[in-house]
mmCIF file of C-alpha atoms and ligand atoms in Angstrom:
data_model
loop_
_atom_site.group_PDB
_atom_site.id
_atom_site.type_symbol
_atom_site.label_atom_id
_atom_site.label_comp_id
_atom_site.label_asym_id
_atom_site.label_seq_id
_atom_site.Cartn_x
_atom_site.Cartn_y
_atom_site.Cartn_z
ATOM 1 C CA UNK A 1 79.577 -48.986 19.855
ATOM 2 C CA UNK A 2 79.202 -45.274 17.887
ATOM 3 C CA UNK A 3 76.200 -43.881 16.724
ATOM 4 C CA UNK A 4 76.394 -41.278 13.766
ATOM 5 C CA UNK A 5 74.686 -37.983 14.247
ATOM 6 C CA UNK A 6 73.125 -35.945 11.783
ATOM 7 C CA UNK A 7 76.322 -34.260 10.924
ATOM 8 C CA UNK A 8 78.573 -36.891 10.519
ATOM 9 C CA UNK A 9 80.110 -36.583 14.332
ATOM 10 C CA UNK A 10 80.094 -39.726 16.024
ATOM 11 C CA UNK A 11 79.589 -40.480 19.326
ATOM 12 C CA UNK A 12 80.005 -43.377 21.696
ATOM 13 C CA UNK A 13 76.434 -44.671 22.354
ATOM 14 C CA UNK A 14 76.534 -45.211 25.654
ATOM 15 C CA UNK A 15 77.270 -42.603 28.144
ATOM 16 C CA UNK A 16 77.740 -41.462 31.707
ATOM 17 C CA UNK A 17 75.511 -39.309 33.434
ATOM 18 C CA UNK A 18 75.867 -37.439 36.256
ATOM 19 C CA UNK A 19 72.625 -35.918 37.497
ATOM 20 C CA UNK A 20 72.696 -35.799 41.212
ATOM 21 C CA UNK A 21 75.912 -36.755 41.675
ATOM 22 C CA UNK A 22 77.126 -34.188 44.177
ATOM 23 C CA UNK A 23 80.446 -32.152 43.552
ATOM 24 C CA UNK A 24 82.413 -33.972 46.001
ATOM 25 C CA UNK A 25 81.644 -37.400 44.017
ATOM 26 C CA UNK A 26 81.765 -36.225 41.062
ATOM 27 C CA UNK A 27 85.525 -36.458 39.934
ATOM 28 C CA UNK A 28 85.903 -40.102 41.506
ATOM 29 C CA UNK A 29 81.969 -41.451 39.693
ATOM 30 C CA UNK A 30 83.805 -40.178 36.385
ATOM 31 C CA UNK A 31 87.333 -40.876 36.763
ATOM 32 C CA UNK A 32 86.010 -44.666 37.413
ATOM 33 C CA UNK A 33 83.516 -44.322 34.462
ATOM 34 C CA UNK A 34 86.766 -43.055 32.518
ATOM 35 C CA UNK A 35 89.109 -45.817 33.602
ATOM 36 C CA UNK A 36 86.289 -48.603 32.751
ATOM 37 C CA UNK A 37 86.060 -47.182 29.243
ATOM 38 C CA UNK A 38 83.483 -44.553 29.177
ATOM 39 C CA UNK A 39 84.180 -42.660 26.881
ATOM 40 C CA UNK A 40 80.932 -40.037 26.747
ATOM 41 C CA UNK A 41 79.961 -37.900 29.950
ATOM 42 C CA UNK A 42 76.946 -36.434 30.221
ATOM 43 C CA UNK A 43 76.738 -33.387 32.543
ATOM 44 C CA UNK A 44 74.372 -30.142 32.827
ATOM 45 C CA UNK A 45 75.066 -26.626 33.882
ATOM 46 C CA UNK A 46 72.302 -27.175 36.163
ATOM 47 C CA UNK A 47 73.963 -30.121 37.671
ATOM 48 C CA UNK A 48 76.695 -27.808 39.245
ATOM 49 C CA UNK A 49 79.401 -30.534 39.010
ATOM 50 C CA UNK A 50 80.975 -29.522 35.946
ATOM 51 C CA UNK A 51 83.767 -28.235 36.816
ATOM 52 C CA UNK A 52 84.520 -31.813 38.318
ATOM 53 C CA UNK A 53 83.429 -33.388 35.369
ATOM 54 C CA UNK A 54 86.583 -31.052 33.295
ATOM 55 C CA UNK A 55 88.730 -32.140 36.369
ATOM 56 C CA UNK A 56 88.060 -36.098 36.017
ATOM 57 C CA UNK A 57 88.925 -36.114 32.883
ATOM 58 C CA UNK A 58 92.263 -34.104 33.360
ATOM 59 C CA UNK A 59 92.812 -36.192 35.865
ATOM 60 C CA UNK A 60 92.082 -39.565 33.435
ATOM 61 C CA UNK A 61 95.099 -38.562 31.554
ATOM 62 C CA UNK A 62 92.829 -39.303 28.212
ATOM 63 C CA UNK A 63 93.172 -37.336 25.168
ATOM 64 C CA UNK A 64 90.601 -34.514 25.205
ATOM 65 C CA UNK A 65 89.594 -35.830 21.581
ATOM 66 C CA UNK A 66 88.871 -38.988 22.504
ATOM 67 C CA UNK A 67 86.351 -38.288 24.830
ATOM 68 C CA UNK A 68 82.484 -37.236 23.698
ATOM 69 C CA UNK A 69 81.762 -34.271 26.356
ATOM 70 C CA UNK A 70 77.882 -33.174 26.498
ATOM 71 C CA UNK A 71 76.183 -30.743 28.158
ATOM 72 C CA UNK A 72 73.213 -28.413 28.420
ATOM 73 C CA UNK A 73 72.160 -25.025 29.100
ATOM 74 C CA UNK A 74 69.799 -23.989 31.438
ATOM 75 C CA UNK A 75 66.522 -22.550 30.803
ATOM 76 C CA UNK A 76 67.606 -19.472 33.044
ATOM 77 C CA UNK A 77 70.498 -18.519 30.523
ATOM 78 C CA UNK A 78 68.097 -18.868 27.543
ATOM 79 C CA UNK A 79 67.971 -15.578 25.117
ATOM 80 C CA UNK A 80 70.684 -15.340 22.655
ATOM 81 C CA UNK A 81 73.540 -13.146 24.127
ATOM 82 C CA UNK A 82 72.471 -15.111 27.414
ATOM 83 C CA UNK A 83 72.943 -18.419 25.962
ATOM 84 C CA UNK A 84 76.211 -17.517 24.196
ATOM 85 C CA UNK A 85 77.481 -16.405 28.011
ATOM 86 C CA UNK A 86 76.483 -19.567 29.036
ATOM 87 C CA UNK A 87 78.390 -21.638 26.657
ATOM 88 C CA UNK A 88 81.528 -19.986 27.922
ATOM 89 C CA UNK A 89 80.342 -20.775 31.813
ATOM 90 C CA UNK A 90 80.533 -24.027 31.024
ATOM 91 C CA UNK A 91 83.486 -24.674 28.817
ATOM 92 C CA UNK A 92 85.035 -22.364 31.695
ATOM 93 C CA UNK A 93 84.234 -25.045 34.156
ATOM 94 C CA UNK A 94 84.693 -27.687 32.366
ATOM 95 C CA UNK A 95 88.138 -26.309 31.109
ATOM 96 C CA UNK A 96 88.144 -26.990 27.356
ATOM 97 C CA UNK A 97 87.873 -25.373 24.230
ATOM 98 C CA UNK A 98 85.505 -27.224 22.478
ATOM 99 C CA UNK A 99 82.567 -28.922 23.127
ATOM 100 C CA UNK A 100 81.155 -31.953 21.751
ATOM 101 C CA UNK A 101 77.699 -31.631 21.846
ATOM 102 C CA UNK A 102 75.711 -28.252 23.202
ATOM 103 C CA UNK A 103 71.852 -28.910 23.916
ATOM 104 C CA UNK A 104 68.557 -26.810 25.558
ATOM 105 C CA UNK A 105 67.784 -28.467 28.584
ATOM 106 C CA UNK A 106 63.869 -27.858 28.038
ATOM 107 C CA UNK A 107 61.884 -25.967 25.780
ATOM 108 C CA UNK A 108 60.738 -22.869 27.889
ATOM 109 C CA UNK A 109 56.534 -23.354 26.159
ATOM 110 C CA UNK A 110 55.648 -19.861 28.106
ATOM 111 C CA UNK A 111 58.799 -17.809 26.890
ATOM 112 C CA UNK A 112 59.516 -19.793 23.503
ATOM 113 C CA UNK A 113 60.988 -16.573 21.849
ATOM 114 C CA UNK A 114 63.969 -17.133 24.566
ATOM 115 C CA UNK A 115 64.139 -20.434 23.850
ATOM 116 C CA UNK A 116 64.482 -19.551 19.821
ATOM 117 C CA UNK A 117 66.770 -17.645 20.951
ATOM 118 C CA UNK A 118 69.031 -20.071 22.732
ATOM 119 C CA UNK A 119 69.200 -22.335 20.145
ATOM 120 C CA UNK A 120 70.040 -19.455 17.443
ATOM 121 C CA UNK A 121 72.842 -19.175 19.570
ATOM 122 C CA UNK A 122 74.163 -23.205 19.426
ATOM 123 C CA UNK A 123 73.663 -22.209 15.921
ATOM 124 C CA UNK A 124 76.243 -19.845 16.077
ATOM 125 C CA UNK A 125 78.414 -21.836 18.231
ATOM 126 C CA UNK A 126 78.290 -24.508 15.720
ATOM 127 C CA UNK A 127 79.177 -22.530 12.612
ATOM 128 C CA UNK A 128 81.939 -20.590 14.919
ATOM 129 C CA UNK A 129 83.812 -24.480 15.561
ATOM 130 C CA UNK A 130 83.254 -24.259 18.992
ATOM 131 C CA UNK A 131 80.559 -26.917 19.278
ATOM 132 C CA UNK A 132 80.909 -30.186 17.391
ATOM 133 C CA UNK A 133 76.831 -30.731 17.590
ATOM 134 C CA UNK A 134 74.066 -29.118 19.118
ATOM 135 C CA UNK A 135 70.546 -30.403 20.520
ATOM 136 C CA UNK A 136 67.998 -30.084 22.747
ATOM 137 C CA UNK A 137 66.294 -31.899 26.180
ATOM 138 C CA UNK A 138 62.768 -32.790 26.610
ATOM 139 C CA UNK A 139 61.321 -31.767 23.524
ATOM 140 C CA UNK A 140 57.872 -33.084 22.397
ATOM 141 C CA UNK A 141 56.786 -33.133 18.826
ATOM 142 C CA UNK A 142 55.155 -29.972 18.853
ATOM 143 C CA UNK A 143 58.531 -27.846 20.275
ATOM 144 C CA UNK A 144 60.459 -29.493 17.679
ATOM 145 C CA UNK A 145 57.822 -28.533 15.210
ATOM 146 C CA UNK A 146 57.978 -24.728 16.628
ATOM 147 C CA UNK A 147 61.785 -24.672 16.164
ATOM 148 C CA UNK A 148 61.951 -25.926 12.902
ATOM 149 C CA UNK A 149 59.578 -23.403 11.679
ATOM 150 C CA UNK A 150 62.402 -20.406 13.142
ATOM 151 C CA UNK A 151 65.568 -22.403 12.606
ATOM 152 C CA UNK A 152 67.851 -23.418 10.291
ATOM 153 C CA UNK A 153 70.131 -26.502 11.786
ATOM 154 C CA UNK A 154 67.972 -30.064 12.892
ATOM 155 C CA UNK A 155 68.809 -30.708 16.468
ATOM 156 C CA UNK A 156 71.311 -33.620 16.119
ATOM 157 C CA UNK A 157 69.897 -34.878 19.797
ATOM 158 C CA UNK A 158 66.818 -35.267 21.614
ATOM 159 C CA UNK A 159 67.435 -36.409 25.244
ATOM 160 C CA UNK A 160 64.136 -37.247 26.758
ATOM 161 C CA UNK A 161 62.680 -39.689 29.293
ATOM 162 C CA UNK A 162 62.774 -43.003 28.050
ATOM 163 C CA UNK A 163 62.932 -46.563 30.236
ATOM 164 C CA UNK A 164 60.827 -49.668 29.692
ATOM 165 C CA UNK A 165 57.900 -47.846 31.631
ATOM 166 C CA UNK A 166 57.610 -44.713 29.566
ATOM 167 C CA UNK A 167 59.106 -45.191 25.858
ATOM 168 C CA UNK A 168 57.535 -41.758 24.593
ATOM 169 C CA UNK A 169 56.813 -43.679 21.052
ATOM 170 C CA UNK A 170 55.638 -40.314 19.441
ATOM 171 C CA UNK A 171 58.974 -38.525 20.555
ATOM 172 C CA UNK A 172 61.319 -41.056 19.349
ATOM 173 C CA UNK A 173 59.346 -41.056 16.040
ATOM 174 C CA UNK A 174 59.084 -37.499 15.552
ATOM 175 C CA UNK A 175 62.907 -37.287 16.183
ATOM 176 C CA UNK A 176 62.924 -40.182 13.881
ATOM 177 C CA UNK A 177 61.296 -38.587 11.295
ATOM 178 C CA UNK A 178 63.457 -35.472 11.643
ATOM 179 C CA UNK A 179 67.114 -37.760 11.724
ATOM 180 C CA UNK A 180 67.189 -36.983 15.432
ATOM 181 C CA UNK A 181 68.755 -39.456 17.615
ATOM 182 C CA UNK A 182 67.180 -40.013 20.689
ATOM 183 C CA UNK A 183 68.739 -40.323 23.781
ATOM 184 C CA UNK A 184 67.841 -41.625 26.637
ATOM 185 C CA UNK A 185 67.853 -40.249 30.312
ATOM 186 C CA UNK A 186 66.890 -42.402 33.299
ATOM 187 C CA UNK A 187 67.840 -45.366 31.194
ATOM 188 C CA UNK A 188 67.572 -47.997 33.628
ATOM 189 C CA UNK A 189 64.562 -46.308 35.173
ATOM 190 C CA UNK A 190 66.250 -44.795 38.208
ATOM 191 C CA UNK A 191 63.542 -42.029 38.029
ATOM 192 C CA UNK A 192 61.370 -45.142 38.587
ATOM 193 C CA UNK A 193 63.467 -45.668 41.737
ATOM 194 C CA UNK A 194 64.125 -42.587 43.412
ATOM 195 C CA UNK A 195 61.082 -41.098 42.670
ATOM 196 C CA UNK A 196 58.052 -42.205 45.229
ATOM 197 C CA UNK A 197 55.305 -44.027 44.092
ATOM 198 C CA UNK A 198 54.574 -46.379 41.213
ATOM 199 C CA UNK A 199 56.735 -49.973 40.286
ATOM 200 C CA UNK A 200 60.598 -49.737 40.416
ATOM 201 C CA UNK A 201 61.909 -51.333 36.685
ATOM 202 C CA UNK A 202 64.938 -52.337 38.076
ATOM 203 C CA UNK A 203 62.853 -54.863 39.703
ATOM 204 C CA UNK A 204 60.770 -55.567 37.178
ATOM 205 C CA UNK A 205 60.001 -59.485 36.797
ATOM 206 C CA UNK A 206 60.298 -59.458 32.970
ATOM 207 C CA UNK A 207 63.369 -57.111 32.651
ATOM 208 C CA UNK A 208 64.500 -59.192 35.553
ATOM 209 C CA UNK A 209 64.270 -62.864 33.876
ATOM 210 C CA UNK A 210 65.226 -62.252 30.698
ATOM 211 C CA UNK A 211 68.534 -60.972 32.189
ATOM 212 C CA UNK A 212 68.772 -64.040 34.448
ATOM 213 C CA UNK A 213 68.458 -66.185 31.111
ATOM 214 C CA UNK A 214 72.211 -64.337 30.182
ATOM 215 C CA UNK A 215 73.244 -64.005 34.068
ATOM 216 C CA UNK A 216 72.923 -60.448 33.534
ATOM 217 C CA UNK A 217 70.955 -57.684 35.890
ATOM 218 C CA UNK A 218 67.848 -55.870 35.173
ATOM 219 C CA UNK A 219 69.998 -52.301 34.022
ATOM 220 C CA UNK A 220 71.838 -54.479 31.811
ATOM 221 C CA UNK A 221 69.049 -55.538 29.815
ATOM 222 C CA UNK A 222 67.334 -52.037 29.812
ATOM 223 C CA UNK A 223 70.995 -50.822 28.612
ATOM 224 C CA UNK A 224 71.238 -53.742 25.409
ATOM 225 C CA UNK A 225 67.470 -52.357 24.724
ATOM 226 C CA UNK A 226 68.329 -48.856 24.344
ATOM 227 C CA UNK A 227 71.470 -49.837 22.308
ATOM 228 C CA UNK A 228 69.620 -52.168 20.339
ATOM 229 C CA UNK A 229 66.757 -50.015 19.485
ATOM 230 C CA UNK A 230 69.558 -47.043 18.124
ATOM 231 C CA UNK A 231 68.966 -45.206 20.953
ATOM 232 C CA UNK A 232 72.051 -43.501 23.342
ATOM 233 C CA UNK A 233 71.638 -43.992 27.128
ATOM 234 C CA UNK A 234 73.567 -42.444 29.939
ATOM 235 C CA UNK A 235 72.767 -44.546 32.865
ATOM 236 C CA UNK A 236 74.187 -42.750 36.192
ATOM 237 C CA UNK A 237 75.765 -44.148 39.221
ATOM 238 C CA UNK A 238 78.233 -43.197 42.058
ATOM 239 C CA UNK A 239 79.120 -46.458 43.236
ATOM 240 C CA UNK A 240 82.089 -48.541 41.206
ATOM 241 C CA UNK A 241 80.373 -51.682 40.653
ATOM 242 C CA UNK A 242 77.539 -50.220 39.060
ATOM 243 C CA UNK A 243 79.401 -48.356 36.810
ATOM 244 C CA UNK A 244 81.076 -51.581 35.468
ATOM 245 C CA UNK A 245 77.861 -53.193 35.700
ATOM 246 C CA UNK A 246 76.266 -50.689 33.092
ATOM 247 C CA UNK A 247 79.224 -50.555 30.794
ATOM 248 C CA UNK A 248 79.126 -54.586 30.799
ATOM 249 C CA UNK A 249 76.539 -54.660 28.111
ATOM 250 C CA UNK A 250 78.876 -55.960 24.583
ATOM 251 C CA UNK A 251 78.682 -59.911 25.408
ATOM 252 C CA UNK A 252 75.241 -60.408 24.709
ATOM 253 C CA UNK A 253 72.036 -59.461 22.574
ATOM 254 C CA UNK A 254 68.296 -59.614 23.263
ATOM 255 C CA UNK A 255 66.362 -61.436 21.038
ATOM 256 C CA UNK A 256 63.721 -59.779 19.009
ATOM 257 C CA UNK A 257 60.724 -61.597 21.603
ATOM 258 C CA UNK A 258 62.507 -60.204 24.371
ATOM 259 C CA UNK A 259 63.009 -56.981 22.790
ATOM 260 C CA UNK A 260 59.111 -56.983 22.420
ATOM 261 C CA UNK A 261 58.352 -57.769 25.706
ATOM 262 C CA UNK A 262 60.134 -54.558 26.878
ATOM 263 C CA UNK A 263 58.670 -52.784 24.771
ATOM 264 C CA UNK A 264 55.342 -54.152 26.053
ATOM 265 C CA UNK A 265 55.930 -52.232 29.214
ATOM 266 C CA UNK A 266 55.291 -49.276 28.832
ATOM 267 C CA UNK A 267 52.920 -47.567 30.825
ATOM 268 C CA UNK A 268 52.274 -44.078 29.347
ATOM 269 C CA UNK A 269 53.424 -42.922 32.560
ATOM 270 C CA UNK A 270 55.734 -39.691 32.548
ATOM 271 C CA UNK A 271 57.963 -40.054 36.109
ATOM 272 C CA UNK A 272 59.422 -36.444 35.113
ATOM 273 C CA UNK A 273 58.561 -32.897 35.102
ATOM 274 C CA UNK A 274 55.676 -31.625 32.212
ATOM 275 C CA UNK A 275 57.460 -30.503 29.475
ATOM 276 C CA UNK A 276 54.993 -28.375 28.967
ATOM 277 C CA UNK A 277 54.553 -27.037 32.359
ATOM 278 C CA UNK A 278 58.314 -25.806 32.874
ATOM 279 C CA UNK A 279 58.542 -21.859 33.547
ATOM 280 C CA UNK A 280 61.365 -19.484 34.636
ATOM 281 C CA UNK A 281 58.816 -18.599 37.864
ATOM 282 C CA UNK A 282 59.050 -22.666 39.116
ATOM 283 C CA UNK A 283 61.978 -23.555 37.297
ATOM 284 C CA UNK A 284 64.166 -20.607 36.719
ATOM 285 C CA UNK A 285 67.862 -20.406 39.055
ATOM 286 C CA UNK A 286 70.875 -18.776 38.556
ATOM 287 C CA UNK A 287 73.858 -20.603 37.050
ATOM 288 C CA UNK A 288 76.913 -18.973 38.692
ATOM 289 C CA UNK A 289 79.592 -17.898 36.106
ATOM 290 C CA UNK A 290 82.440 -19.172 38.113
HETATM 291 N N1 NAP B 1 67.743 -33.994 30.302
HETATM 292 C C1 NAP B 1 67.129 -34.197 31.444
HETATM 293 O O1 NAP B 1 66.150 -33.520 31.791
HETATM 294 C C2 NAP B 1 67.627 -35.288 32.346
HETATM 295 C C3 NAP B 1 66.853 -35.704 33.438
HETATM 296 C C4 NAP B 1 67.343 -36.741 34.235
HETATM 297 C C5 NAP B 1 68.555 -37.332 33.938
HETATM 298 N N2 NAP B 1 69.305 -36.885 32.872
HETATM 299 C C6 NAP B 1 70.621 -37.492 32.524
HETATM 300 O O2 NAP B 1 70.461 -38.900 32.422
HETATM 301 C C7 NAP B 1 71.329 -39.536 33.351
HETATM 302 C C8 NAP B 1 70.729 -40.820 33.851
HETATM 303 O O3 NAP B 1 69.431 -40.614 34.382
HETATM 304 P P1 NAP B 1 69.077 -40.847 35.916
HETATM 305 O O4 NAP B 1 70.252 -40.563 36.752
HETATM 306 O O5 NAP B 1 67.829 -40.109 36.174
HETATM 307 O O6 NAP B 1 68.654 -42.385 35.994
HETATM 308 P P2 NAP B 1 69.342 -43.785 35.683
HETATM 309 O O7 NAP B 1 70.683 -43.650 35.120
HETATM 310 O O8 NAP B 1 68.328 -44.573 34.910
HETATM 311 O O9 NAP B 1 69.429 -44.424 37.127
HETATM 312 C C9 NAP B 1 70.260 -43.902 38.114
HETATM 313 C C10 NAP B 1 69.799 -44.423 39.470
HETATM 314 O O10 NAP B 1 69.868 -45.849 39.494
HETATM 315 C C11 NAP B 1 70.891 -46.280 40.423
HETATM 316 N N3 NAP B 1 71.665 -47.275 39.674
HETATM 317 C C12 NAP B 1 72.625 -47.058 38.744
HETATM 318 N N4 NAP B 1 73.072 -48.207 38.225
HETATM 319 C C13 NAP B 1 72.378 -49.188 38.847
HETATM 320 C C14 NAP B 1 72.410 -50.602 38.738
HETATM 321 N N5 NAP B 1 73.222 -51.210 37.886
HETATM 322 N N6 NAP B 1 71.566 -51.317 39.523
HETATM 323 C C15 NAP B 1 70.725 -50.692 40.385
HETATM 324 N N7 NAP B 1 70.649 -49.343 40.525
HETATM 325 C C16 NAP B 1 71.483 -48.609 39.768
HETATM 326 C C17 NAP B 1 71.680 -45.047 40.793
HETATM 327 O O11 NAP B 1 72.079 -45.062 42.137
HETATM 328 P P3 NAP B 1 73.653 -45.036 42.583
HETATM 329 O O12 NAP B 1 74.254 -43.783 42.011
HETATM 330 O O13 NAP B 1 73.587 -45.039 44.072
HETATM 331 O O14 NAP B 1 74.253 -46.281 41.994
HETATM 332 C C18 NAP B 1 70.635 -43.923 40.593
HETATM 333 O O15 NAP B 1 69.796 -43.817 41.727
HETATM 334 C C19 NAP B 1 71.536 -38.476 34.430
HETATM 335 O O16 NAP B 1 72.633 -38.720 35.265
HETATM 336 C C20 NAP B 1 71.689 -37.249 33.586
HETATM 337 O O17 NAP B 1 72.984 -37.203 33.007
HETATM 338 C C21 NAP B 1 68.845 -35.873 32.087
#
């Protein structure tokens, strides 16, 4: 299943992500995820595991072409000239050319001129052919509203929170409005999970008997909501089972009462960091170059 960006690229809808995977389980998580027929990554420079990422999919012996490869820049590398090193840390890791989509990790609210800045610079990258799309990460209505008023190119991508406990409605509508397509991180509610405190939704009782109803698990229902709502997801895992279990998701469809119910979930709870409250002081590292 392919979603069409704003630009005409397409891109596989669901994806792979690999936040917290360490290094050392990086090239195996992806090389599965490859083999099972993944055929988008998701990865971060802030993740530090993309030069395992470029490795797996050497590795794969796939075409380069006919896999989507995403990543981000860090708010530490924002500024133009900064942002434009960054690009070429990454494809450096990665080992490719070309990327297929470029996006700001977070708007920096407190240093916004560097954050202009950074995405001046995707510009750039885009018109120059060496990024297919670009887009940005955790943006609420009123950054996008600030970079439209100093850019030229709509964001193709918005990657922001969204599982059955915290939709962010308003996001997904501004980005609506704007012919952004959303995409989700923590798909399946793993923030939910490994972060303490508050209900888990991969044990929700709802999520968890509609999927009984198709003999399917709780992230495979969250995973045919996203889909079926025209939303990307790139539900993470390490473990081999999972990663077929989230890529399982084609044999079946929620109905529009079940859909509904999901929705219904929603708490208004944020399980992530403020958008708002991200600085370079709290947030700020360096990215190595190498
Ligand atoms: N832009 C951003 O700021 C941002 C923030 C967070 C994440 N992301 C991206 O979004 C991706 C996904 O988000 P996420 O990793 O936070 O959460 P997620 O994909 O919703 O959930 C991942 C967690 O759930 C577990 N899990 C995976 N599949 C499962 C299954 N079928 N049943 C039960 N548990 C399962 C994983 O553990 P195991 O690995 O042990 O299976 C992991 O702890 C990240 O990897 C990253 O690429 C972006």
């Amino acid at each position: 299943m392919e979603l069409t960006l704003n630009n005409g690229i397409r891109m596989p809808a669901l994806g792979f992500g690999v936040f917290q995977t360490p290094p050392d389980e990086t090239i195996h998580a992806v090389q599965t995820a490859l083999d099972l027929g993944y055929r988008h990554i998701d990865t971060a420079a802030a993740y530090g595991n993309e030069r395992e990422v470029g490795e797996a999919l050497r590795r794969s012996g796939i075409d380069r072409e006919d896999v989507f490869l995403e990543t981000k820049v860090w708010i530490s590398d924002y500024g133009y000239d900064q942002t434009l090193h960054a690009f070429d840390k990454s494809v450096g890791k990665l080992g490719i050319d070309t990327l297929d989509l470029f996006i700001l990790h977070q708007a920096l609210p407190s240093r916004f001129d560097l954050t202009i800045g950074a995405y001046k610079a995707l510009e750039t990258l885009l018109e120059d052919g060496r990024v297919r799309a670009i887009g940005v990460s955790n943006f609420m209505p009123h950054h996008l509203a600030a970079l439209f008023e100093r850019t030229g190119v709509v964001p193709s991508v918005n990657q922001i929170e969204v599982h059955p406990y915290f939709a962010q409605r308003d996001v997904q509508d501004a980005d609506a409005a704007a012919g952004i397509l959303t995409q989700a991180w923590s798909p399946i509610g793993g923030i939910t999970a490994y972060r303490e405190g508050g209900a888990n939704a991969l044990h929700d009782p709802t999520i968890s008997a509609v999927g009984a109803s198709y003999g399917k698990s709780a992230a495979q229902v969250m995973l045919r909501w996203h889909l079926q709502q025209s939303r990307s997801a790139i539900p993470k895992s390490v473990r081999p089972e999972r990663i077929r279990e989230n890529f399982d998701v084609f044999d079946f469809a929620l109905t529009d009462a079940e859909l509904a119910a999901i929705d219904a979930l929603d708490t208004g709870i944020r399980r992530g960091p403020e958008p708002d409250q991200i600085t370079l002081e709290a947030f700020g590292r360096e990215i190595p170059d190498a």
